[in-house]
Structure formats: C-alpha cells, structure tokens
XYZ file of C-alpha atoms in Angstrom:
590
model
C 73.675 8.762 -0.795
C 73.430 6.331 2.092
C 70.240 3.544 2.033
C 68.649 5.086 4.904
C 68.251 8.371 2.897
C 67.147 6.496 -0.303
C 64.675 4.637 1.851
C 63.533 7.896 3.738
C 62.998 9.308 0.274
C 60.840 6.820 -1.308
C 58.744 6.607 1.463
C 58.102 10.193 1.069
C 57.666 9.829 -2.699
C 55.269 6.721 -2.396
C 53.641 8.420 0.134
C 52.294 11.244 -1.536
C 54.584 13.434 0.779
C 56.936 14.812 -1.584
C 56.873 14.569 -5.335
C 60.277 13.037 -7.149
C 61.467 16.492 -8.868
C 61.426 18.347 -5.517
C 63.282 14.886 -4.135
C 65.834 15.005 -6.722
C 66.271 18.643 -6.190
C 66.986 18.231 -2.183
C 69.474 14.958 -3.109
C 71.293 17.163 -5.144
C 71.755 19.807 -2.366
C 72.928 17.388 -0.355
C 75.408 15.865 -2.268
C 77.184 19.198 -3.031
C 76.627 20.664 0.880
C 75.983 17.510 3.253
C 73.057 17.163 5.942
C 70.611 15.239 6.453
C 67.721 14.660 3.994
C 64.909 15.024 6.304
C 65.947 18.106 7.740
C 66.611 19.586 4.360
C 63.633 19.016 2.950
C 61.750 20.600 5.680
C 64.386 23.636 5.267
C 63.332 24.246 1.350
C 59.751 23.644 2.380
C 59.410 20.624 0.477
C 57.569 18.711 2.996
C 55.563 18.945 5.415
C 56.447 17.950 9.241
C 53.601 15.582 9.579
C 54.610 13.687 6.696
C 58.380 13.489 7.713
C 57.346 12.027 11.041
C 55.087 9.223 9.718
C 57.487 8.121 6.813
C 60.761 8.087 9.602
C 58.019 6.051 12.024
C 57.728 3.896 9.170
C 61.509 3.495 8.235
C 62.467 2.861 11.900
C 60.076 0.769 12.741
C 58.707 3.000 15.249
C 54.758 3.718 16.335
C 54.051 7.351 15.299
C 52.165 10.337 17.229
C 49.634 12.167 15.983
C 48.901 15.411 17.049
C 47.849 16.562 19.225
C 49.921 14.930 21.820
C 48.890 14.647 25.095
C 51.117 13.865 27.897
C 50.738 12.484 30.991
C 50.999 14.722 33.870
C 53.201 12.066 35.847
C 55.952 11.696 32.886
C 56.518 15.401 32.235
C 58.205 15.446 35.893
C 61.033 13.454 34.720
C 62.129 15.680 32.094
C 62.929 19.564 33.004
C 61.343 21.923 30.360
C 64.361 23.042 29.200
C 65.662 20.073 28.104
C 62.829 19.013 26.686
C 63.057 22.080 24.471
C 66.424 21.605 23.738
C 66.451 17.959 22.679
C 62.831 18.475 21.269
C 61.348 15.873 23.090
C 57.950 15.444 25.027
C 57.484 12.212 28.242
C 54.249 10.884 27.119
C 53.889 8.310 29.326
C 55.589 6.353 32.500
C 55.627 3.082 34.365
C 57.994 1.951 36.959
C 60.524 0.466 34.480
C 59.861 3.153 31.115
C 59.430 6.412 29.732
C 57.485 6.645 26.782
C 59.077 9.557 24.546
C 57.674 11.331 21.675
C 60.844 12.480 19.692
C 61.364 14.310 15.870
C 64.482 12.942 15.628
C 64.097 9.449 16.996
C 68.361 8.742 16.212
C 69.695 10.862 18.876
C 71.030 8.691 20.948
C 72.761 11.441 23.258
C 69.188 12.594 24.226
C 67.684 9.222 24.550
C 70.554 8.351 27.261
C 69.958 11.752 28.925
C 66.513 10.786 29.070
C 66.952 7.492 30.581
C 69.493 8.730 33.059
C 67.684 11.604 34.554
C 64.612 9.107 34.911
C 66.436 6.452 35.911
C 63.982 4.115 33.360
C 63.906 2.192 30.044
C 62.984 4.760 27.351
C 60.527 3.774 24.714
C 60.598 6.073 21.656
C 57.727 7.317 19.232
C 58.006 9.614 16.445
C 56.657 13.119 16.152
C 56.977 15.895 13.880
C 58.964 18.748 15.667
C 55.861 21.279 15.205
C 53.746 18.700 17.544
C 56.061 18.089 19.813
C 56.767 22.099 20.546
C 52.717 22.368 20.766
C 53.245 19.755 23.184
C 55.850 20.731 25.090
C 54.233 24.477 25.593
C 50.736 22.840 27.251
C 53.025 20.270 29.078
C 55.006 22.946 30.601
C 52.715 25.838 30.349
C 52.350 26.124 34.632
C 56.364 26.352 35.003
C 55.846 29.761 33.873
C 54.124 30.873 36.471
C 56.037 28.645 39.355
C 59.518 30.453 37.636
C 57.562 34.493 37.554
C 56.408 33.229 41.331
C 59.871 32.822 42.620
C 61.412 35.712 40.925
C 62.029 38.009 44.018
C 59.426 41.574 43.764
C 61.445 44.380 43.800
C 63.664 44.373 41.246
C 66.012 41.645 42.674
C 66.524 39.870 39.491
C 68.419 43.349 38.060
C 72.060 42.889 39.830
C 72.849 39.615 37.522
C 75.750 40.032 35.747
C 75.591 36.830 33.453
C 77.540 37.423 29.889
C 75.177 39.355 26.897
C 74.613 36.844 24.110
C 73.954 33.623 26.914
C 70.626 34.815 28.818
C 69.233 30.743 28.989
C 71.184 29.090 31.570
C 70.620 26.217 33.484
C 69.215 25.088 36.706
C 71.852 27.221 38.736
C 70.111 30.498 36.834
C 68.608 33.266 38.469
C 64.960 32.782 38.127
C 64.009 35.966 35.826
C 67.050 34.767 33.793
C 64.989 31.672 33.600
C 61.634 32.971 33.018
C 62.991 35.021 30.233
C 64.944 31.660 28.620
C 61.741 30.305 28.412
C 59.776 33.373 27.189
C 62.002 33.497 24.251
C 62.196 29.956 23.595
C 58.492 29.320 23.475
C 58.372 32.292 21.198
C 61.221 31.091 18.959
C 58.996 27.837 18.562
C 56.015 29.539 17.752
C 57.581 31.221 15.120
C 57.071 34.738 16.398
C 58.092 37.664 14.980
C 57.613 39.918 18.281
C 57.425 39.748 21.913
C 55.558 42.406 24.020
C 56.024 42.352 27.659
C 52.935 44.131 29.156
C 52.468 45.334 33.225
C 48.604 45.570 34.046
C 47.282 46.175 37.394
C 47.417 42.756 38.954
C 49.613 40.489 36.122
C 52.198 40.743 33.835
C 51.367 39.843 30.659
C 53.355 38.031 27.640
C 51.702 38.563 23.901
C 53.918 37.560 20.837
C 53.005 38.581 17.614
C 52.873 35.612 15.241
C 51.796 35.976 11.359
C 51.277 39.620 11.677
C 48.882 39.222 14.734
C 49.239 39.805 18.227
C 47.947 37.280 21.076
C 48.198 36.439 24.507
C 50.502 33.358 25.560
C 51.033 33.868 29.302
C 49.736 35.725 32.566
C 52.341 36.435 35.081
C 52.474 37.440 38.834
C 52.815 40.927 38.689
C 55.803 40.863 41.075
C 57.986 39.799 38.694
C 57.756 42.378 36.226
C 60.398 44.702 37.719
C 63.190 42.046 37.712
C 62.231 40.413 34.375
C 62.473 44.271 32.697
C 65.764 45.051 34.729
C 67.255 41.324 33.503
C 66.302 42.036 29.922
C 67.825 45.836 29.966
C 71.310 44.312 31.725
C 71.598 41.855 28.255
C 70.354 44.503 26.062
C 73.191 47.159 27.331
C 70.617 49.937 28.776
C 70.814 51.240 32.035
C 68.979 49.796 34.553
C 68.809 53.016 36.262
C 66.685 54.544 33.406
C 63.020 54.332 33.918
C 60.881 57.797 32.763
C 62.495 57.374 29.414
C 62.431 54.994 26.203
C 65.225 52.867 25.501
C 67.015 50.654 22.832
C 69.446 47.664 22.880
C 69.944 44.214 21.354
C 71.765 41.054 22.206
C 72.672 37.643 20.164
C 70.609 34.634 20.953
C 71.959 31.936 20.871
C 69.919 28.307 20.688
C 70.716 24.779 19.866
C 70.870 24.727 16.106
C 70.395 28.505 15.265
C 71.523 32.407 16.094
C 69.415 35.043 16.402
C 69.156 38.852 17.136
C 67.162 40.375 19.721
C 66.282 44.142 19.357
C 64.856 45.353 22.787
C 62.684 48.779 23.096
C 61.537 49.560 26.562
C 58.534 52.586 26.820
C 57.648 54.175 30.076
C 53.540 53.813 30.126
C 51.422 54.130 33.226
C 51.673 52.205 35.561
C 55.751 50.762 34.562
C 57.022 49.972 31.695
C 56.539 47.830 28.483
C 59.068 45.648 26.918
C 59.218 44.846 23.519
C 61.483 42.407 21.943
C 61.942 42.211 17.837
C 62.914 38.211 16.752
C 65.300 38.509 13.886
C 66.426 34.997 11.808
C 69.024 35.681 9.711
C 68.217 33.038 7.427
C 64.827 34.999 6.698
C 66.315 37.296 4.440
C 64.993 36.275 0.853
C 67.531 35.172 -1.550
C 65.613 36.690 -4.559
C 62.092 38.486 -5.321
C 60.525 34.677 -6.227
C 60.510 33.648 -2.942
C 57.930 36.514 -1.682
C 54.961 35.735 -4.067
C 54.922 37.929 -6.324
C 52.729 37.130 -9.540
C 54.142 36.491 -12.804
C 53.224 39.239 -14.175
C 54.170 41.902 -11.464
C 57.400 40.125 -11.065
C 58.438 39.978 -14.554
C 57.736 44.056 -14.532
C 59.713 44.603 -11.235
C 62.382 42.734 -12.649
C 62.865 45.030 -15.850
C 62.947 48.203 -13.559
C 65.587 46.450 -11.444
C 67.908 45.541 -14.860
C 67.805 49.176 -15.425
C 69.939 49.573 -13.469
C 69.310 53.112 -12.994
C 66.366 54.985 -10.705
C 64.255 54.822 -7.406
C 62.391 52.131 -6.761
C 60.127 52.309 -3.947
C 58.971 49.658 -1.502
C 55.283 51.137 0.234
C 53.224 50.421 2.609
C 52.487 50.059 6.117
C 54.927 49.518 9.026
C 55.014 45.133 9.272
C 53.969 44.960 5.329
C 57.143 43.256 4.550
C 58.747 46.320 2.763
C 62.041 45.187 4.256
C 61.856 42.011 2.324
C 61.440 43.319 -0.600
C 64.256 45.229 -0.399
C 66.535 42.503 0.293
C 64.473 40.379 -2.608
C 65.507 43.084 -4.886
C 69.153 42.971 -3.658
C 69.290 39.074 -4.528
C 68.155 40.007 -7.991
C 71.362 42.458 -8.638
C 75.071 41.163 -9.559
C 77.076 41.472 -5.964
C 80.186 40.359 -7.427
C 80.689 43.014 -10.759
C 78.786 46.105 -8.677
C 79.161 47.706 -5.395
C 76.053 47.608 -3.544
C 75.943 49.550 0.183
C 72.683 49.824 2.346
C 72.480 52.239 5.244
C 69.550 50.917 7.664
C 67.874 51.338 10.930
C 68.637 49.141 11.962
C 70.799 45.930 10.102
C 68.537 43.012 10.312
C 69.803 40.594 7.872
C 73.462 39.820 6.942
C 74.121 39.561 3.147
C 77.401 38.758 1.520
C 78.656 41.063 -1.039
C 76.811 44.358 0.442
C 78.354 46.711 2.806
C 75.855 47.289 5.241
C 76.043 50.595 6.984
C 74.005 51.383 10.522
C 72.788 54.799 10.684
C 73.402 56.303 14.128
C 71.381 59.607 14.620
C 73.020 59.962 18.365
C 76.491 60.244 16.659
C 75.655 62.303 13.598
C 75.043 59.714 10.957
C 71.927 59.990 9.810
C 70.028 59.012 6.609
C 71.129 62.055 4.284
C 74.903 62.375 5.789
C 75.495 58.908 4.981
C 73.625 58.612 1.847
C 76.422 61.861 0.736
C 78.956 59.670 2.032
C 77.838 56.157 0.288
C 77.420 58.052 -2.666
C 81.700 59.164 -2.576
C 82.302 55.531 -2.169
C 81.328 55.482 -6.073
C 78.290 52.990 -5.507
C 75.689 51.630 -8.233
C 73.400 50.499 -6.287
C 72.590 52.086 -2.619
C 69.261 50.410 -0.362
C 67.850 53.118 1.869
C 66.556 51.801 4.432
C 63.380 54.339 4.524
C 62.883 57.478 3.165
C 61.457 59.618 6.175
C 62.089 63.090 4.828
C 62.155 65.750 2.223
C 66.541 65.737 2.564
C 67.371 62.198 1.989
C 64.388 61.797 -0.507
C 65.721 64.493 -2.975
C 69.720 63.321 -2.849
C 67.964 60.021 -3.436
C 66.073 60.841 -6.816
C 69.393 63.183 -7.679
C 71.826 60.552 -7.130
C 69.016 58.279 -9.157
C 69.294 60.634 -11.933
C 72.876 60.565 -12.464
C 72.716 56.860 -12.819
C 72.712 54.958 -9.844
C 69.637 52.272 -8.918
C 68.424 53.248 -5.422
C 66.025 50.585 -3.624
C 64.026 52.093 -0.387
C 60.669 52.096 1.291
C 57.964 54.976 2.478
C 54.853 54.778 4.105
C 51.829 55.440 2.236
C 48.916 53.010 1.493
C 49.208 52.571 -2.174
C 51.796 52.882 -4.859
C 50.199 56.529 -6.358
C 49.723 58.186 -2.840
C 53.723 57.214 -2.847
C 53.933 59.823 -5.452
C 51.824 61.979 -3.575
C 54.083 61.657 -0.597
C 57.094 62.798 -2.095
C 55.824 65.899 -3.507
C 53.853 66.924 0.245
C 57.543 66.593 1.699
C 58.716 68.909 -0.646
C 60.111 67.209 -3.384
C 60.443 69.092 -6.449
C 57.773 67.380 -9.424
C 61.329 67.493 -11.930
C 63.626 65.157 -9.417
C 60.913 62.978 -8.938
C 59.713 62.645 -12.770
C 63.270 62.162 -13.491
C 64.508 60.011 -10.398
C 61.797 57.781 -9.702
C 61.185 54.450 -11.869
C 58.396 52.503 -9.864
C 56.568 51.828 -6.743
C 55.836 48.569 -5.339
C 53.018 48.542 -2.901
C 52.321 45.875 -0.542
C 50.246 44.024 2.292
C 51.078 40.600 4.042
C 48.539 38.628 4.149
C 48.076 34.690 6.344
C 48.244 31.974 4.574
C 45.790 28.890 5.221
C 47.370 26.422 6.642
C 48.627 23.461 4.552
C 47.703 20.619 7.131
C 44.270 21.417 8.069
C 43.140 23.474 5.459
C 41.962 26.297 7.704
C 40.169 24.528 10.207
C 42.711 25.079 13.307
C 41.144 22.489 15.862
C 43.426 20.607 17.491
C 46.412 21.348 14.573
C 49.695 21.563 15.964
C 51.287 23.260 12.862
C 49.144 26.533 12.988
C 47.027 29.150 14.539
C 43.728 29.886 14.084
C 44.139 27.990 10.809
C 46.718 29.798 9.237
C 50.169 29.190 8.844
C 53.043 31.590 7.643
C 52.608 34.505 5.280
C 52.301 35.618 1.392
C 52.055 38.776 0.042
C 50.131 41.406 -2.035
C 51.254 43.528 -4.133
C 50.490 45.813 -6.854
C 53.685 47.681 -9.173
C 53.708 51.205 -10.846
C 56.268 51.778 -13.400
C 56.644 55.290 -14.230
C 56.058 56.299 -17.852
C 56.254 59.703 -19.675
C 52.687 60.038 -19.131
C 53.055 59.561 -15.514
C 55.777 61.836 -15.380
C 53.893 64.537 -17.430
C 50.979 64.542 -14.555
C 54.049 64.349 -11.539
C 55.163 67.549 -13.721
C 51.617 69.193 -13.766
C 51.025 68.572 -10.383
C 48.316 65.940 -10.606
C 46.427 64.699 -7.537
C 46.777 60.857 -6.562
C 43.324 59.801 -8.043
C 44.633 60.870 -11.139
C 47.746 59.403 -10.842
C 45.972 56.056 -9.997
C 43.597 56.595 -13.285
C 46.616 57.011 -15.582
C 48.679 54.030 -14.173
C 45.646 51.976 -14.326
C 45.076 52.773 -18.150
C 48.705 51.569 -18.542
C 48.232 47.794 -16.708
C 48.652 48.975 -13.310
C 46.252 46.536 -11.059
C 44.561 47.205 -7.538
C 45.949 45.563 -4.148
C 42.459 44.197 -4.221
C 43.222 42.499 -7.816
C 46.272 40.665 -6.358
C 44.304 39.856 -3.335
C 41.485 38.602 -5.160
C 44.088 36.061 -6.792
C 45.094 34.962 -4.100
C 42.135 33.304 -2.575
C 41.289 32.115 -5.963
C 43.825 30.337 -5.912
C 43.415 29.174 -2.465
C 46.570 30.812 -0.947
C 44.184 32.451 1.899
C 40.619 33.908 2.214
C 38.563 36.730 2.097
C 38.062 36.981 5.837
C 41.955 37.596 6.129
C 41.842 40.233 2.933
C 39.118 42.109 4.321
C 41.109 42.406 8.009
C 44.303 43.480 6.092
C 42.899 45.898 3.488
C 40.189 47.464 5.466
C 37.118 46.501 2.470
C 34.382 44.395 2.417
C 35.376 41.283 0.600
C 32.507 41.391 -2.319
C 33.776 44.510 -3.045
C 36.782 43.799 -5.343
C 37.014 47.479 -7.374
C 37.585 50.431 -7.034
C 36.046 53.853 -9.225
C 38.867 54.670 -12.328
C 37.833 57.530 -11.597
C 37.300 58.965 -7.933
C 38.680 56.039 -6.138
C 35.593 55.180 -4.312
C 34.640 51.437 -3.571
C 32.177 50.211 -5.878
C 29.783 47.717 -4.717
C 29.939 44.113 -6.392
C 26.559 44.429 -7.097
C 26.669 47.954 -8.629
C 26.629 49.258 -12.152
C 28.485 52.424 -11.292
C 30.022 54.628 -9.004
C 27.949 55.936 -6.352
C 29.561 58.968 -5.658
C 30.611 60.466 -8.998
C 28.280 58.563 -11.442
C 31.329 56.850 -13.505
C 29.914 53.603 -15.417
C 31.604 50.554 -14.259
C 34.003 49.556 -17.113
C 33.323 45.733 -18.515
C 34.141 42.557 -17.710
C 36.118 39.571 -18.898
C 33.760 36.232 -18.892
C 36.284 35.363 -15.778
C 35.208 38.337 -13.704
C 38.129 40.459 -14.090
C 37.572 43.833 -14.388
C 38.837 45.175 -18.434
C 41.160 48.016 -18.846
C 40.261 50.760 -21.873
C 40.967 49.166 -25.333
C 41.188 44.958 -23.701
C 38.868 42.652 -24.903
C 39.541 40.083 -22.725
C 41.941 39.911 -19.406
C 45.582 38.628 -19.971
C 45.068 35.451 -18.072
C 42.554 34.602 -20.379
C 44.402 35.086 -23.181
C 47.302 33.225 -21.705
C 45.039 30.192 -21.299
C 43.145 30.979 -24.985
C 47.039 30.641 -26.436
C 48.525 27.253 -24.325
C 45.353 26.148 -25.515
C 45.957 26.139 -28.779
C-alpha cells in the first residue's frame, strides 16, 4: 500500500467518511486485484462522493467545490462538452492567464494538459466529487443540445451515415444527429438512467429518461430533428431505416471511457411519427448474490432454504420494472456454478454471468420459451432460469421438469405472491403439477431510497433527484406447505390462499414496506405511490383482503375483528404472543 493511499484512508476514517472495517475491507481488495483506493471505495459503496472529494482536497492540498457548482458562462467556451464529459471536468472560472477547473480526479495530468492546451492558459485545479461535476456539466452545457438538434438537417438527412455499430459518439468531425445522440446517451449514462424515451409532439421533440423507476423530462428539441435522430439510432441498432408503420427491435454496444454497455432499441409507430425507446443495460448491475437486493433477514434466510433444495419452482412476481430480473440473477449467485450446470433462456440476455449458459430465445426463428426449455432440459441441467413464464405450455414443462428434480428460477406477473398461484391455475395449469412443482413465490416492488447526502431534501443536491437516490426493494415470500398444496388441490380462491400462508408466517408487501421507512430506508410518500394504499393503512383483512383502516377495529366489508397487536405495532399472527422482532430483541437482551 503506497502513503498516498494510507493517507487518503485516514482522512476518510478521521473524517467520519468511512469507518475502519469497511477501510480494511477495500485495502484488502486492493491488494489481491489493484486500483485505486478512492475509486474502489466508491465502487463497493463504501463512501460517499462528497466525502471522497473533500478528504483528496485535503490530501492534495487543493481548495474543494461544493455543490452545486456554478460555472461561469465565459470558461465553459474553452472546453467542448464532450470532453468535459469524458475527462469529467467542469471550467469554473477564467482570466486572461488561467482556467479555473473543478476536477474528481485532480491527478490526471493528461486532462489537465488538454485543458491548458485547448485554452491556451494556466490551469488552476479544485476538487469535486464526480456526481457534482456531471450535475454541473449538464446545466453548463444544457443549450448545446439544442444548437446540435438545430443543425441536424429536417428531413431525415442524418439517416445515410454509415459510421461502425458499437462507436455512435464521435468527435467534432461527426454528423450532428450522431452528435446529439452521443450526448443524449451520455447525459443519461451520468444520471444513472435506466431508460431513454425519445418522444415527437407537435412542435418539439422531446427526451425523458427514466431514473429510479420514474420517468422525467431532460430536454426539448426542435422538432426537425426527430426524423434524422430516429433514422441514426435505427442504422446502429441494425433495423431498417426504410421501416416506419411497424415496431421494431435492435441493440448496439456502448462503449464509454471507463465502462461498456448495451443498448436495446424499440421503435413504435404512434401518431404523428414514431417513438424511440432505448433500454441502459450495465453489466456490472447484475447482483452477485440475494444480500445485495435488501431482502430482510428473515425473508432471506427462508428464500435461501427453498433455493438449497435444490429441487422446485420458485417464482419471482410482480410488475413489469419491479426488479424480478434481479432476483433471478440474486438467486443464481446463491447456487454452486462450478459442481452444477445452470442454463437460462431469456428475452432478452441482459447480464453476463460466468458459469451459466445463457440461451436467447428467438420467437422469429422458432425458439421460443417451451422449445427451448425441452431442449435445456436434454442438456441434463439442475438448475434452468426462465426468463418469464407467459403461458400455460412453458409453465406446465416447468413445474414437470420441477417435479422430477430440477430447481427452476422464473418470474410472472401478478401483484402478490398468492394471486401467483392464482395465475397458474387461470392459464390452465393442472392444481397436481403445481402442488407438486411449485416451492415458493417471491413477490416484489422497488421502492426510492432517500438520499444519503441530503436526507430527502433535494435542493440544490447534486447526488439525487427529488431527494432520492438509487433503489431498495420490497418483498414478501410464500413457501408452499402441504396445507397450501391441499387448498391449490381443492381449488381454493387467492384470498384463501393469502389467509393460509399468512397463518404460516407469510407477511404483507405492506409489512416489508412498513420496515422500511422505519428504518429510514425511504418514506411513506414513496410506498403509497408504489403500492397504490394510503400510507396509515398498513393491513390488510385475514380474511377478505380488504384494506383496513389504521384507525379501525375491524373489517369494514366482511365484519372480521382485527387480530391483536404486539406493544411495537406489528400486527400478531394466530397463536403469537408477541412479534419475532420483539422476541429477537427480548433474547440479545438477556
């Protein structure tokens, strides 16, 4: 370990901006895989950006920048956009003889002489954290936008490029919608978007990402451009340009200083033209195990047992965006890769894991879910990840091929883990595969998480929007058990379902949720836009599956008595005196 990292690290440590074990634990990395300590802490999320930037300020001698930063107009025209982007670096400030730059890595001395040469000054450097700076850089820069969708020529004229796929940011000598679209997809790589929907209205064109689950509107275009920006993007998906009256689906490699990504591109003829949306996919996303989503201890620990089974269907459900996917890919980590063979077959690939042959299902050339699911299972398999069960075919070879020992991971759309149940048998799934095939249901929301810098409060803070910052889930598990499979068998109706899991430990979405803004992870306001309920109404009837008001002794629809409490305000299951946190914290106590 060199002195500059051990300095960097105490700094942190005395600071209050790391604590020692997670130190320790980041030294170690590095020792064993190299890199630098900074950038490896902010990797494992051990740190915070903010707190980086002021401890490097103070280890280099260097003023630091708060955010936000606010350049001068003058200074940003010495540095193009794009390299600004690329070197992450922001002109705060200019005289005749210096440039004032705000930088997140103050030791690159390439950019500091690119900077100086291109303005032809002395540069004077201040630190930043890389979140500011990108804030920065997007109101610095915001107008080029517009100036680059201005000169794109109106009908269509940006479509005849021919640049390679895989390299659609190019440099000065770029066709302008190749530009525009560089920085369209680098402004939404910085904000840490997970979509980007490109919109025609009657007089603009109109750029929303979707960031944290949420759409929002980052740009308004000339609505000239719209024809060449959508004929560019189709040329480095692969689609015919040609084809306008019908949907369409490609994908391209993107490839940016420091990182690869994958671009999935849908185009939709609507009135008026037609809408572009592109799907952001970071390999390095995919969860290495089922710890890293948020599950709590006591979900997780029963998730895990159905997983060591070995044997069964385990179902992700939920929503389309709920983070089902992950999941899946969490429960993949969790599984020996090097003593089993493990094969997915998804619509399509997003994430790359070793160990796992990963099979894309093509519909257009005959391989569909069920057809390759009868193929996987030839390839003598023991564990196969579908991606999502979509109808009555592939769900009953999955619960046979579940039943003659194989674990099967997949996901289906329904709101809860019971009405998954319920699902299955409206396809058409016999009650005897599923009793015998299926061993749990995981059922899940994503919810916002408040931010960590300002606590919610979103003014002015670089590192989130609207106060919140990244995502956790929600969750709530059903395990089957031979009373569950006695009412599949018999026929039973979801609310029963629900009643008899509950009697066995199952908890509500609500119940998770409810923990999760106790312990400050988000707040109601966010649980009551992703689960649809008022947020003082945390229960639902055992019995009918109405909401029950917090206020209310009993169900108002079918008259049930509200069952009792724990002195905590958790709601008791039949035969509990008290909750099982409580009697966690009544035994440590001890």
């Amino acid at each position: 370990m060199s002195p500059r990292t051990k300095i960097l690290g105490r700094l942190l440590v005395d600071d209050g901006g790391v604590r020692e074990r997670d130190l320790e634990e980041v030294l170690e990395a590095q020792r064993v895989s190299g890199g630098r300590l900074g950038e490896l802490l902010l990797e494992a999320g051990k740190v915070d950006g903010e707190a980086l930037a002021r401890a490097l300020a103070r280890q280099l001698a260097l003023p630091y920048e708060a955010p936000p930063l606010q350049p001068d107009e003058k200074a940003t025209t010495h540095i193009p956009s794009g390299i600004a982007s690329e070197r992450v670096m922001l002109p705060l400030a200019v005289t005749p003889r210096t440039l004032r730059l705000a930088m997140s890595d103050p030791l690159d001395l390439a950019a500091i002489d690119e900077a100086g040469f291109r303005s032809g000054r002395r540069i004077e450097v201040a630190v930043a954290s890389h979140g500011a700076i990108a804030a920065g850089i997007r109101r610095a820069y915001g107008a080029e936008l517009v100036d680059l969708a201005s000169a794109v020529p109106g009908a269509g004229g940006g479509g005849g490029s021919t640049e390679p796929e895989g390299r659609p940011v190019g440099g000065s000598g770029s066709a302008p919608a190749s530009q525009l679209l560089d920085r369209i997809f680098r402004g939404a790589v910085e904000d840490g978007a997970s979509d980007i929907h490109l919109e025609r209205e009657e007089k603009e064109l109109v750029v929303r990402e979707r960031i944290d689950g949420v759409l929002r509107r980052v740009s308004s275009l000339p609505v000239s451009a719209h024809e060449a920006v959508l004929s560019r993007l189709k040329v480095l998906a692969g689609m015919d340009i040609a084809v306008r009256r019908r949907p369409q689906d490609g994908g391209f490699p993107l490839h940016l200083p420091g990182t690869s990504l994958n671009l999935r591109v849908s185009t939709l003829p609507v009135e008026g033209g037609e809408k572009g949306v592109i799907r952001i996919l970071d390999p390095r996303d995919a969860p290495e195990n089922l710890e890293e989503l948020g599950f709590p201890e006591a979900v997780l620990d029963r998730l895990r047992r159905l997983i060591r089974s070995g044997q069964g269907v385990i179902l992700a459900a939920g929503p389309t965006g709920s983070g089902k996917s992950s999941t899946l890919f969490g429960a993949l980590g969790e599984v020996d890769r090097e003593a089993l063979n493990v094969v997915t077959l998804e619509d399509p690939v997003e994430y790359r894991m070793e160990g796992v042959s990963q099979v894309q299902v093509r519909p257009q050339a005959g391989l569909t879910f069920p057809s390759a699911l009868r193929s996987v299972l030839r390839q003598d398999p023991d564990v196969v990840m579908i991606g999502e069960i979509r109808d009555r075919e592939t769900a009953e070879i999955a619960m046979a091929a579940a039943v003659t020992g194989h674990l099967v991971l997949s996901s289906i759309h329904t709101t809860d883990a019971p009405s998954a149940v319920t699902r299955l048998l409206n396809m058409g799934v016999p009650p005897f595969l599923i009793a015998g095939g299926l061993s749990g249901v995981v059922a899940q929301r994503l919810v916002r998480r408040i931010c960590g810098r300002c606590g919610g409060r979103g003014a002015d803070c670089a590192a989130c929007v609207e106060g919140y910052r990244g995502r956790t889930g929600i969750f709530q598990v059903l395990a089957m058990s031979d009373a569950l499979r006695d009412q599949v068998m018999s026929g039973a109706p979801s609310t029963t379902l629900r009643r008899c899991a509950e009697d066995e430990g199952m908890a509500a979405l609500e119940d998770d949720a409810k923990r999760k803004v106790a312990e400050g992870l988000t707040d109601a306001h966010e649980i009551s836009r992703v689960l649809h309920v008022d947020p003082g109404t945390p229960f639902s009837c055992r019995g009918c599956g109405e909401r029950i008001p917090a206020s209310g002794r009993g169900c108002p629809a079918c008259g049930r008595p509200r069952a009792p409490f724990c002195p905590c305000g958790q709601e008791l299951r039949s035969g509990w005196r008290y909750c099982p946190a409580c009697l966690r914290k009544a035994a440590l106590n001890r």
